[in-house]
Coordinates of C-alpha atoms in Angstrom, one line a residue:
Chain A
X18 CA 0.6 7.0 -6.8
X19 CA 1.8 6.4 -10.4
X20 CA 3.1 9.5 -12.4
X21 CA 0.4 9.0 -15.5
X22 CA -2.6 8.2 -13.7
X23 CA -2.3 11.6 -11.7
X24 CA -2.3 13.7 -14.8
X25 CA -5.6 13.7 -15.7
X26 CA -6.6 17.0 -14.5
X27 CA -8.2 15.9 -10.7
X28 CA -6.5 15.8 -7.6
X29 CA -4.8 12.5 -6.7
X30 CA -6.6 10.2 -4.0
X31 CA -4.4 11.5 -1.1
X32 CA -5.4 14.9 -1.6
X33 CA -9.4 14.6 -2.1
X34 CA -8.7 12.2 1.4
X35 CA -6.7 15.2 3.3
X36 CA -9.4 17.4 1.8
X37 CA -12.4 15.2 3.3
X38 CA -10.4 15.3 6.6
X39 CA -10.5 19.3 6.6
X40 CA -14.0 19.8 5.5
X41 CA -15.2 17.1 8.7
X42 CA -12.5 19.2 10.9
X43 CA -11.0 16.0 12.4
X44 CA -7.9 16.3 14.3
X45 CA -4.3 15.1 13.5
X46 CA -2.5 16.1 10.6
X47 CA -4.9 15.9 6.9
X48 CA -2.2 15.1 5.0
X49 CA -1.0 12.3 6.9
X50 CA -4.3 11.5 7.1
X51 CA -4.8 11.5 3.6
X52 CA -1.7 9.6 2.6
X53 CA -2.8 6.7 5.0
X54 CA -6.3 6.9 3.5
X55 CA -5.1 6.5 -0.3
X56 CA -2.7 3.8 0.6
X57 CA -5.6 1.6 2.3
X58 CA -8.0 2.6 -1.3
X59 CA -4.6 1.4 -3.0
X60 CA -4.7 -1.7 -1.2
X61 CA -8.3 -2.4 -2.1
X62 CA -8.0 -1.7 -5.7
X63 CA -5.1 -4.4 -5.5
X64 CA -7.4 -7.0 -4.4
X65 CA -10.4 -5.9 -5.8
X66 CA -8.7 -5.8 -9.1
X67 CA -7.9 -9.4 -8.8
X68 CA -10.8 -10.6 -7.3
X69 CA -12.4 -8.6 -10.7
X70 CA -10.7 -11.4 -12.7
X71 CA -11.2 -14.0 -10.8
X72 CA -15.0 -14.0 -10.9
X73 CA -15.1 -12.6 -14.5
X74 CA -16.8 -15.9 -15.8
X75 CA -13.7 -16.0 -18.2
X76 CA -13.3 -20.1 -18.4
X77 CA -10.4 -21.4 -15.7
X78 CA -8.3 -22.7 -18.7
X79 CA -7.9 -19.2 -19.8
X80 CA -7.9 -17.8 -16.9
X81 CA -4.8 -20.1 -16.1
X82 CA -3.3 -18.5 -18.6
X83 CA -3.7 -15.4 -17.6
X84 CA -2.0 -15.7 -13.9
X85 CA 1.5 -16.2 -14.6
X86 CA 1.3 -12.7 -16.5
X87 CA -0.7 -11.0 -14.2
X88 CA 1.3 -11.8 -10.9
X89 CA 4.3 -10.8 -13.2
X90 CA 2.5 -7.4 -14.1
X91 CA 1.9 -7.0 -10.7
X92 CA 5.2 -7.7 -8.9
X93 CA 7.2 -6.1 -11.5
X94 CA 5.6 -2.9 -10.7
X95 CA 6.3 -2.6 -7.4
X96 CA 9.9 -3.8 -8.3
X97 CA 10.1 -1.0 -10.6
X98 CA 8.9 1.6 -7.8
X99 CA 11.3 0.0 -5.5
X100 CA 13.9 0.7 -8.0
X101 CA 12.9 4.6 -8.8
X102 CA 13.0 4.6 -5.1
X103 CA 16.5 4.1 -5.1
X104 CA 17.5 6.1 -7.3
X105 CA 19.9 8.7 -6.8
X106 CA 19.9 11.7 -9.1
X107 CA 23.4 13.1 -8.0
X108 CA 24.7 9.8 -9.6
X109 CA 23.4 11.0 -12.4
X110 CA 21.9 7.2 -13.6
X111 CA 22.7 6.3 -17.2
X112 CA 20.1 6.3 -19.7
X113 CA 19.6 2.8 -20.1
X114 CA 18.8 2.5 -16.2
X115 CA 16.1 5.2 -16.3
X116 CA 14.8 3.5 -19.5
X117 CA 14.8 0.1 -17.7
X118 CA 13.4 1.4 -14.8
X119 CA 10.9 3.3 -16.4
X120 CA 9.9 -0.1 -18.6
X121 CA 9.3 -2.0 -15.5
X122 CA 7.5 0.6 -13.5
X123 CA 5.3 2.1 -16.1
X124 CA 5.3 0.8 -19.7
X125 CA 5.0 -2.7 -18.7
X126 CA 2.1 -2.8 -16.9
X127 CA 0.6 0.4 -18.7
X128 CA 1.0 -1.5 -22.3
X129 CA 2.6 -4.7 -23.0
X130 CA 1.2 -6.9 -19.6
X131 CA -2.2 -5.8 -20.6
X132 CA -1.9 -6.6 -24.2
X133 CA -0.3 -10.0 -23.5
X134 CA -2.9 -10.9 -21.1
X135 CA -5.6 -10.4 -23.6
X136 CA -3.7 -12.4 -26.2
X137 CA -3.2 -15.2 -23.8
X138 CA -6.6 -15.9 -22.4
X139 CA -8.4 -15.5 -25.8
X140 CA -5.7 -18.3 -26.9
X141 CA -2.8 -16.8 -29.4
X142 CA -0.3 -18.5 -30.7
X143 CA 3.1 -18.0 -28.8
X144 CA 4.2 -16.1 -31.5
X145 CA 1.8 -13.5 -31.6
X146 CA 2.0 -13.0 -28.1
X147 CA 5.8 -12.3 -28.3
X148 CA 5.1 -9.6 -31.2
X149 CA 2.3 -8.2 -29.3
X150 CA 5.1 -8.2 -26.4
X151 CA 7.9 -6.8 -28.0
X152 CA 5.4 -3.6 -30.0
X153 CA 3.7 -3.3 -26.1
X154 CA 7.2 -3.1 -24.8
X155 CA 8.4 -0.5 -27.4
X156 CA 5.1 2.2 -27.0
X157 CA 5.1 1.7 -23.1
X158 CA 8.9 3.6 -23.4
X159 CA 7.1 6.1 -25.7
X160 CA 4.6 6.5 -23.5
X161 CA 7.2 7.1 -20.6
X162 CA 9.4 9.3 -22.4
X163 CA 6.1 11.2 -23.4
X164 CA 5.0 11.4 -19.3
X165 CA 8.5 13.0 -18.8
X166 CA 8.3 15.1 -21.2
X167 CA 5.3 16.1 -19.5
X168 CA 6.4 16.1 -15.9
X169 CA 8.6 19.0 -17.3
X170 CA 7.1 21.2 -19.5
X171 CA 3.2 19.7 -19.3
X172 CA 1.1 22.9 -17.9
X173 CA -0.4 22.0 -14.7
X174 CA -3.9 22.4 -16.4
X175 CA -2.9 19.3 -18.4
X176 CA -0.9 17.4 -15.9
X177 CA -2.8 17.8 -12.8
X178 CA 0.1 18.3 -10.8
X179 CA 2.2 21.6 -10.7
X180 CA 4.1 22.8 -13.2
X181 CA 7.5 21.5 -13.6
X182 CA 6.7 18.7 -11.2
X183 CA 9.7 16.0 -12.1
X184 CA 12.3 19.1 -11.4
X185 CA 10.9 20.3 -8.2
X186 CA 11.0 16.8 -7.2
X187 CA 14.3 16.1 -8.3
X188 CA 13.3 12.9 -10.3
X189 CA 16.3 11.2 -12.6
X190 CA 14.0 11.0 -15.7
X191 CA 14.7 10.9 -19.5
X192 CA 14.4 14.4 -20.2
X193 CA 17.0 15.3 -16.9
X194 CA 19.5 12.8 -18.1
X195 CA 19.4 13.7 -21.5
X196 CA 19.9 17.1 -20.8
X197 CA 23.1 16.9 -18.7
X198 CA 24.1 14.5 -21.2
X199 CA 24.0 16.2 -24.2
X200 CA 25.0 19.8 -22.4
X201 CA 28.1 21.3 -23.0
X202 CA 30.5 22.0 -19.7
X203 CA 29.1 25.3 -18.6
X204 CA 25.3 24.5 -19.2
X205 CA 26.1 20.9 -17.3
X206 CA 27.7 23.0 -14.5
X207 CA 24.5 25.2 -14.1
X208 CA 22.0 22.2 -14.9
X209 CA 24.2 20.2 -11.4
X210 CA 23.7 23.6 -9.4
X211 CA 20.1 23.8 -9.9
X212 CA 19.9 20.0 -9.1
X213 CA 21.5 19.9 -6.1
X214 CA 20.0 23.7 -4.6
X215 CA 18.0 24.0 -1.8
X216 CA 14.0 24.9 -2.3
X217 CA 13.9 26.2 -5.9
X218 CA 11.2 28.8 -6.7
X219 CA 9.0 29.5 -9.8
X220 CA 12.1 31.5 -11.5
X221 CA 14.9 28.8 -10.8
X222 CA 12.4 26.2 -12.6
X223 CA 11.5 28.4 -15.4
X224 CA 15.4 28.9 -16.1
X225 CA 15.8 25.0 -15.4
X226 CA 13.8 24.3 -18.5
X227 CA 15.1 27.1 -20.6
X228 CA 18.4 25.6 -20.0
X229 CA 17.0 22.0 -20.7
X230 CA 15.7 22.9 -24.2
X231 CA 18.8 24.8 -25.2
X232 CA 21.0 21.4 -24.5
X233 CA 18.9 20.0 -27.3
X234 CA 17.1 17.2 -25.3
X235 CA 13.9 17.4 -26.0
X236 CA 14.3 17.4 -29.4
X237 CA 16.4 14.5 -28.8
X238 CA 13.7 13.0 -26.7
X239 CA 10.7 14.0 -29.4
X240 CA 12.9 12.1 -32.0
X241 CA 13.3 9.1 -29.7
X242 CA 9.4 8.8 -28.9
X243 CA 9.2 9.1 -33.1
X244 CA 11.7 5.8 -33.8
X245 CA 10.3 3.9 -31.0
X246 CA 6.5 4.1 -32.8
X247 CA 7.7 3.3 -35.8
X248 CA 9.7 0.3 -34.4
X249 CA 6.1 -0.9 -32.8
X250 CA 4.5 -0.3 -36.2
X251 CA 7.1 -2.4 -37.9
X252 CA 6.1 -4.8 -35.1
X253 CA 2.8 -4.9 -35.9
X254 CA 3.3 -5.3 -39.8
X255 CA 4.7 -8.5 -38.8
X256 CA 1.5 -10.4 -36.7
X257 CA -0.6 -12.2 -38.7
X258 CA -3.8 -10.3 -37.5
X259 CA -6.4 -8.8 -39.6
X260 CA -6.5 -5.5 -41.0
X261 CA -8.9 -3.5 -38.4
X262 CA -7.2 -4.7 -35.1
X263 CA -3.7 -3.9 -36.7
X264 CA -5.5 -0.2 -37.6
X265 CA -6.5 -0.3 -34.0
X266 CA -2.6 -1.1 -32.7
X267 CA -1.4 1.5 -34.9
X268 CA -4.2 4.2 -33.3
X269 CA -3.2 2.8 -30.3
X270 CA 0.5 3.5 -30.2
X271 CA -0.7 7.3 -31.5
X272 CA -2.7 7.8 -29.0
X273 CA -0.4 6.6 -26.1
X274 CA 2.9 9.0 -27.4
X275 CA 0.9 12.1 -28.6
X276 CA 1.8 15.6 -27.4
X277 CA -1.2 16.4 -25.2
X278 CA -3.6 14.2 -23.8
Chain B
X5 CA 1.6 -1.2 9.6
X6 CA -0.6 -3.1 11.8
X7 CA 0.0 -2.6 15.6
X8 CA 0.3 -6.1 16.6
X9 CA 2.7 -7.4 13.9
X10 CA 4.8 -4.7 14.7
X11 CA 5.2 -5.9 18.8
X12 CA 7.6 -8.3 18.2
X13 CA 11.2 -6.8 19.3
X14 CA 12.4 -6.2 15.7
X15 CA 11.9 -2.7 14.0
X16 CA 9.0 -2.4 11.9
X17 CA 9.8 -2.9 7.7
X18 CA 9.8 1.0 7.4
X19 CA 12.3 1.6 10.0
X20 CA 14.9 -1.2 8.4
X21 CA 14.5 0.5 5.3
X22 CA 15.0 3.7 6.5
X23 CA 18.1 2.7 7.8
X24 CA 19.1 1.0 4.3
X25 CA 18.9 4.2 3.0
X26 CA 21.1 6.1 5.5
X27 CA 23.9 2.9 5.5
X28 CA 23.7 3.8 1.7
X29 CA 23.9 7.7 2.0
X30 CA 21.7 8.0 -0.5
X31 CA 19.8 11.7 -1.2
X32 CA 16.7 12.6 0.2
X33 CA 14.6 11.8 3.6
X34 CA 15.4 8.7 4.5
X35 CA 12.3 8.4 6.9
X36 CA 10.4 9.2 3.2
X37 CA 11.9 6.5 1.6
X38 CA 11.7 4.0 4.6
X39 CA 7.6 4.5 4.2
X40 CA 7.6 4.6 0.3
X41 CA 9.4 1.1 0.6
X42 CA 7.6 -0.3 3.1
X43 CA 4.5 0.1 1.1
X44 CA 5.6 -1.3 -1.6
X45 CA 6.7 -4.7 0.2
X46 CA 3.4 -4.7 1.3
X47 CA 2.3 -4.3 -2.1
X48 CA 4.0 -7.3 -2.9
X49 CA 2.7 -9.7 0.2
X50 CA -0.5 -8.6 -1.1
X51 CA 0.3 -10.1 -4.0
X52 CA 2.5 -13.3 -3.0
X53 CA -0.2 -13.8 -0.4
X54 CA -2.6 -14.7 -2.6
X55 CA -0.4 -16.1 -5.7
X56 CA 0.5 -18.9 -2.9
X57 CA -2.9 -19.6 -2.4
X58 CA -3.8 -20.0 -5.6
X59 CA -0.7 -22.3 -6.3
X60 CA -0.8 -24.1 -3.5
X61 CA -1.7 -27.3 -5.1
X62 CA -5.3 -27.1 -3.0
X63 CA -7.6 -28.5 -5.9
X64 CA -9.5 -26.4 -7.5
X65 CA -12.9 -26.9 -5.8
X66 CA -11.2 -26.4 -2.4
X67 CA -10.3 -23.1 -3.5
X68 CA -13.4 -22.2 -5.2
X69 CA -15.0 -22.3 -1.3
X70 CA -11.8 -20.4 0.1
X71 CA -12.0 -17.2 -2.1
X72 CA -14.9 -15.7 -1.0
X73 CA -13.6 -15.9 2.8
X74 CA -10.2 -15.0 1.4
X75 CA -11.7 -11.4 0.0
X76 CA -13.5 -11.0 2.9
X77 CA -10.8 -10.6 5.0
X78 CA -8.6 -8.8 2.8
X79 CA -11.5 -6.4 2.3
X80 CA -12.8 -5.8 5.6
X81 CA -8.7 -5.3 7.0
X82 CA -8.9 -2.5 4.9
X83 CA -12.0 -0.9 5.5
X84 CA -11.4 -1.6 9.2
X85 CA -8.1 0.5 9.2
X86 CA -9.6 3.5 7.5
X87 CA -12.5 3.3 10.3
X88 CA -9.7 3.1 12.8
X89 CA -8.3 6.4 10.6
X90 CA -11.3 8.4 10.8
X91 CA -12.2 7.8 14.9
X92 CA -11.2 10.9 16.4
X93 CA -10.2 10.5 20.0
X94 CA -11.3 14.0 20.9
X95 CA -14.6 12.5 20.2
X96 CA -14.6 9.5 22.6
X97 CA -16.1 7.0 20.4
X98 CA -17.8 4.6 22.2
X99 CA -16.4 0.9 23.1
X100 CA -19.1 -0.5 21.4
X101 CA -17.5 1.4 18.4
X102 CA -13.6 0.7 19.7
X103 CA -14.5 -2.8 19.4
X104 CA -16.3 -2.6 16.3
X105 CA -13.1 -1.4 14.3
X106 CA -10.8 -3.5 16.2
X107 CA -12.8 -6.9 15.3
X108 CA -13.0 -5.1 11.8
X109 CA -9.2 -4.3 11.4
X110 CA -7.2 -6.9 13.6
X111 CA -9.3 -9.7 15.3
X112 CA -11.1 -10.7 12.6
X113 CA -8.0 -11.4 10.2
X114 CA -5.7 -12.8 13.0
X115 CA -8.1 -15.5 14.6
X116 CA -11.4 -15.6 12.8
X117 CA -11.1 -15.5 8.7
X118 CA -7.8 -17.7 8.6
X119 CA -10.0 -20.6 10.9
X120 CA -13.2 -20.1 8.7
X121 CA -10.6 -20.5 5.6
X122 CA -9.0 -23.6 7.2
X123 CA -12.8 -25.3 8.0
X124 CA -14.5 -24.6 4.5
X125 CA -11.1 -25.8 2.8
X126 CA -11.2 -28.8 3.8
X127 CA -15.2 -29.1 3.3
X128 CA -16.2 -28.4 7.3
X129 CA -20.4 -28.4 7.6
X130 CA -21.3 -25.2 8.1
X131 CA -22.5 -25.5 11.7
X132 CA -18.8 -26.3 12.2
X133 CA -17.8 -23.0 10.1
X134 CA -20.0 -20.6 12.1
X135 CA -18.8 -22.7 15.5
X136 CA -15.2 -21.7 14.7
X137 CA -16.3 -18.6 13.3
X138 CA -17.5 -16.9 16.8
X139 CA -15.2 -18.6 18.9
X140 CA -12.5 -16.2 16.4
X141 CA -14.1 -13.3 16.6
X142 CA -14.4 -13.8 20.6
X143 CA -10.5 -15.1 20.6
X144 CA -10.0 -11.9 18.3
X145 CA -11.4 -9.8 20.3
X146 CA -10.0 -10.4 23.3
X147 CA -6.5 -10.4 21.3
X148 CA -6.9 -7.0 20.9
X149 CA -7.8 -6.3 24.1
X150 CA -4.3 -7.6 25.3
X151 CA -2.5 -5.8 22.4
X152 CA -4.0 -2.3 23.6
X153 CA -2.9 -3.2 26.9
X154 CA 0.5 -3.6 25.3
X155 CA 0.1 -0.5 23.5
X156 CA -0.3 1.6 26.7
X157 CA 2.0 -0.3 29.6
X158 CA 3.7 -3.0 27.3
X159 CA 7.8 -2.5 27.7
X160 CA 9.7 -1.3 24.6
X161 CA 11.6 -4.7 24.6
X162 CA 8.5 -6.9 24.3
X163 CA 6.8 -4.5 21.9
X164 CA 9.6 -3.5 19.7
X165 CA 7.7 0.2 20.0
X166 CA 8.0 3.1 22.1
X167 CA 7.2 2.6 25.5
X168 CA 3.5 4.2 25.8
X169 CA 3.3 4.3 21.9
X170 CA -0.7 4.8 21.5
X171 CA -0.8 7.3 24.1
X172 CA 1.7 9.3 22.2
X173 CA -0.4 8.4 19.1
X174 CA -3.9 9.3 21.0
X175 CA -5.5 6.6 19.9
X176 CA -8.8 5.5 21.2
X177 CA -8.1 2.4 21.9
X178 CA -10.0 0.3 25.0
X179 CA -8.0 0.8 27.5
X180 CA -8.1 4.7 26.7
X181 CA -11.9 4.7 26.6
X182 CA -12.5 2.2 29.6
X183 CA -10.5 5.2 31.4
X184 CA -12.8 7.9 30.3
X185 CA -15.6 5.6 31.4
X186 CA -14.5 4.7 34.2
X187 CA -12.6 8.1 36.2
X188 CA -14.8 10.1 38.2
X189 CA -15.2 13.9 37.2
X190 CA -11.8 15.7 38.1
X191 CA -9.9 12.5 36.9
X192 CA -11.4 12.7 33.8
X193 CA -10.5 16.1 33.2
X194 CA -7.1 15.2 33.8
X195 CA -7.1 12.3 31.2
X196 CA -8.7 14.9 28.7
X197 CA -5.9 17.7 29.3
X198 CA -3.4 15.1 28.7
X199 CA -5.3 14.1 25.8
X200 CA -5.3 17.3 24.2
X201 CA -1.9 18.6 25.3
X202 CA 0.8 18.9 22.8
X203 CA 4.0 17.1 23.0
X204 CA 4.2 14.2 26.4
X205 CA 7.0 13.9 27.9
X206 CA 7.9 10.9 29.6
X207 CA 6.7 12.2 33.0
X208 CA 3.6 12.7 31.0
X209 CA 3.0 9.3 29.7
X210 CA 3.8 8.5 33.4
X211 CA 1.5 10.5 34.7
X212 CA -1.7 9.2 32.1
X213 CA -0.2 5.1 32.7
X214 CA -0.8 5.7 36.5
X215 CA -4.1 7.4 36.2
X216 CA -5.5 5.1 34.2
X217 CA -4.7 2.3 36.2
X218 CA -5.9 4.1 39.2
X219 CA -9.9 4.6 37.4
X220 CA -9.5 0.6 37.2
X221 CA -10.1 0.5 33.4
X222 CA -6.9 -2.2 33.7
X223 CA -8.6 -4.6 36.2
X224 CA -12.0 -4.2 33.6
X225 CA -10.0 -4.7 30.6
X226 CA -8.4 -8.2 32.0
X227 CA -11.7 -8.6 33.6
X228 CA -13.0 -8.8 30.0
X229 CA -10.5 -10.6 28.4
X230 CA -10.8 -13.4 31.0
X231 CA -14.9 -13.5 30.0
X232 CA -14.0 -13.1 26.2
X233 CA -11.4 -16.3 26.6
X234 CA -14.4 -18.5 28.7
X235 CA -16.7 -17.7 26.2
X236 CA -14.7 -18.9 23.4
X237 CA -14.1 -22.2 25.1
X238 CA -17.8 -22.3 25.5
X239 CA -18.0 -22.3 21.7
X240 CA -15.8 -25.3 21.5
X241 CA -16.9 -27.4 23.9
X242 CA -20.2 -27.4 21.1
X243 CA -18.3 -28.6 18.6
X244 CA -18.4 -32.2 17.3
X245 CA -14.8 -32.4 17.1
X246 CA -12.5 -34.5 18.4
X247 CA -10.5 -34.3 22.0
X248 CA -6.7 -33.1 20.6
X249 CA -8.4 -30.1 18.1
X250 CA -10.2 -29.5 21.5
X251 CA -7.4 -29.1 23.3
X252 CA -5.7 -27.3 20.6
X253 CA -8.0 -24.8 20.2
X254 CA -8.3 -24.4 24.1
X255 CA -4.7 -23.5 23.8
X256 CA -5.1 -21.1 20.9
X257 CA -7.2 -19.2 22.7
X258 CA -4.5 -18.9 25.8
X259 CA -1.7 -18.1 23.6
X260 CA -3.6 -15.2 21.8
X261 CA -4.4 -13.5 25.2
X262 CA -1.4 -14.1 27.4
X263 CA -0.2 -11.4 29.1
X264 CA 3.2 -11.5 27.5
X265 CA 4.1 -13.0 24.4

């Protein structure tokens, strides 16, 4: 289950599953039970989601068109997982991994796949498809940075998930790395403690994040998200589309990087 | 993970991964990330599945009658493995209903679909489809039959699982219920205390192997396969095919039931 699509404010598919296995009182364990359930419903949506395409009616020259990019979106998600899978947050990744990682798992498909797909079956020139590429590439890490941001500090009414989700679970994203790297010795000392504890409880997160915004990061973070929308608006000024879909592009980008959702 | 791929003497994709993870050292459960991987490689043979089909050079008309059985059998895997989910052993389904899921979830995507594919692919009539259609689903069927056999006295080596693995699992599988049917009272409470007890030793599982075999659900189950495979030859020998697909199917049939593979 992907990060942004379970902050929307409802449970995730696993846990409406476990749920339905509780209220029918079925034995063996809900949660497992749940997880097996959402992974079947994720394998449906896979095929279905295909199979959506397939028998859109969209001409087979288009749709032709369309594959290559859509097997590419596809595989280079699960690639991307495979790669967050592995990982590890006491290396302390650099920055440029978790940005790649989080282009190939997330903005890619979330962004510049879609956008690319749309500008290949209705026929674009080569070159617009690049631009279109390169501003879909740019907001997707806006969008990212933004979801980590969230995974933070986002309040679980927002998120969906519980508060401070990305810390409990230890996840090596943007806002972490910046953090330790922008912390001076002491701070980076106590940011690695909390890190590698044991269970940490509502206090030990609270003081996690205190400790995060006084390295500076997500101000550092804020201002990133900032150059990287102005970067895909630059993009934009560059296609050779007409005024109201470059409007739309540029509403877009807003509406993919803004504070709360 | 479907039961049947997973009985053949190498360790399922979650349990190399798993193992991956420790050779790496890496942090966190390393049964977690075995899972979380393994998902995702099916993810991906989801995907390649079908991207190889489509560029398999099959023209495009060819194809056009393939999809439809394609989906069908991606579909109704998935929907059969969530039925298989939600039977609860405690409940005794009935083999009507045992059979049902496991035409639904294994038989029907092992023998029948990839036959039905094959025969509209390369523009079969359609008496010639549904011909080769039930003699899959009978072949399927009694496939199953052998692998729950398997999955109850079948050794480690040949399965590549724990000896006794769906008994530790309590699943409701055919050889489970043809016990229930089959004991007479006080043997019946015995399988049900076993079915309900906690952890099973190994005594255990010994003691549940022999008293299954002693209702005779093992004699009815091979009893059953042996009618299943007759049956399917039946199907053949209607077929206006000619003598070497006869045989070969005739020998499909064997292979898919044998009692060890």
């Amino acid at each position: 289950m992907d990060a942004a699509s379970s902050r929307r404010g409802r449970p995730a598919a696993h846990v409406q599953f476990s749920q339905w296995h509780r209220d029918r009182k079925l034995s063996g364990s809900a949660e497992r039970f749940g997880e097996s359930a959402a992974i079947l419903l994720g394998d449906l949506c896979l095929i279905w989601a295909e199979q959506m395409l397939r028998e859109s009616g969209v001409d087979h020259r288009s749709l032709q068109r369309a594959w290559p990019l859509y097997d590419a979106m596809r595989t280079e998600l699960a690639v991307g997982q495979f790669a967050d899978l592995t990982i590890d947050v006491r290396d302390l990744p650099s920055m440029d991994t978790v940005l790649e990682v989080a282009r190939r798992k997330s903005g890619n498909y979330t962004v510049r796949r879609p956008l690319e797909l749309g500008a290949a079956m209705s026929g674009c020139s080569d070159r617009t498809i690049s631009g279109l590429g390169r501003y879909g590439e740019t907001v997707g890490e806006a969008f990212q940075l933004r979801d980590d941001l969230l995974g933070v500090f986002g309040a679980s009414s927002v998120t969906g998930k519980p508060d401070g989700q990305d810390l409990i679970e230890r996840k090596a994203t943007s806002v972490v790395i910046a953090a330790h790297t922008l912390a001076d010795p002491p701070t980076r000392r106590q940011l690695a403690e909390l890190m590698n504890s044991g269970d940490l409880d509502d206090g030990a997160i609270e003081r996690w994040r205190t400790l995060i915004v006084e390295t500076g990061a997500v101000e550092w973070i804020e201002d990133t998200i900032g150059h990287r929308v102005s970067a895909a608006l630059s993009e934009i000024d560059q296609l050779r589309i007409n005024a109201p879909l470059r409007a739309a592009l540029a509403k877009m980008a807003a509406v993919c990087t803004e504070r709360t959702e």
